[in-house]
Amino acid sequence: MSGSEAADAKKLVRSASGLRMVPELRAARSPFGLDEPPWVPDKECPRCMQCDTKFDFITRKHHCRRCGKCFCDKCCSKKVPLPRMCFVDPVRQCAECALISQKETEFYDKQLKVLMNGASFFVTLGTSDKSELMVCRLSNNQRYLVLDGNSRYEIEIVQISTVQILTEGFTPGEKDIHTYTSLLESQHITEGGNTRAIGMILQYKVPGSEELTQMKFTASEDYSSNKKLSASWLAAMHKVSKGGLRKSLQGAL
Ligand SMILES: [Zn+2]
Ligand SMILES: [Zn+2]
């Protein structure tokens, strides 16, 4: 087993919100994960925080598992999967949070799976003029980008500082390049139309070094099927970088 995927043991944890399956080691958790919010204490919410209905013996209060606020049954009736908090089953959420979680579930079911399945790229390290054909994928614990060829690299997601998606017909400096300041907390700088992604430039920190390392990925031109796979892998990377998750994070605050 490689370093990136060791220590993936999980344990079942029961909280007031529900049953969760979490990595045993905190350090092994997904960088896309979210902590459970503290629940607003009962005595601080005599009324539904959405419709203002007073709580009593008939109108019971429920806590949204995503934001921790109190609602009446009507305003907090949806049970929606919440993979970022590792809940085993769908959990009760307010209307606003349910919407965000539904979008994220799409992200987890599609984009992350594409990234974990991997695709082939010609990879160039730094300013080298040599490239190597490598299979790139997101590790099962979502913490590393793993590159396999004659050499092997493991780039920790939290160490990635910029992601540039290169689209067809690009020349450096043109607005067809999409730049993000990090995979996890990205700012969308430019957006071209629906152009096809053909490559990517990553900048990341190697632990113990202050300098950024650059790596360029170019979709393989040799086999059309591979090229299509590489394009969808890059499109998934683009969606992750675009800050869909960041927006959700803000929604949760
Ligand atoms: Zn209500
Ligand atoms: Zn909520």
Coordinates of N, CA, C and O and ligand atoms in Angstrom, one line a residue, residues 48 50-53 71-72 75, ligand 1:
C48 N -39.3 28.9 15.4 CA -38.6 28.4 14.2 C -37.8 29.6 13.6 O -38.3 30.7 13.4
Q50 N -37.0 30.0 10.6 CA -37.4 30.3 9.3 C -38.8 31.0 9.3 O -38.9 32.1 8.8
C51 N -39.8 30.3 9.8 CA -41.2 30.8 9.7 C -41.7 31.5 11.0 O -42.8 32.0 11.0
D52 N -40.9 31.5 12.0 CA -41.2 32.2 13.3 C -42.3 31.5 14.1 O -42.8 32.1 15.1
T53 N -42.7 30.3 13.8 CA -43.7 29.6 14.5 C -43.2 29.3 15.9 O -42.0 28.9 16.0
F71 N -35.5 24.6 13.6 CA -36.7 24.8 12.7 C -37.9 23.9 13.1 O -37.7 22.9 13.8
C72 N -39.0 24.3 12.6 CA -40.2 23.5 12.8 C -40.1 22.4 11.8 O -39.3 22.4 10.9
C75 N -40.3 23.4 8.1 CA -39.1 24.1 7.5 C -37.9 23.3 7.5 O -36.8 23.7 7.1
Ligands
ZN1 ZN -40.8 26.8 10.4

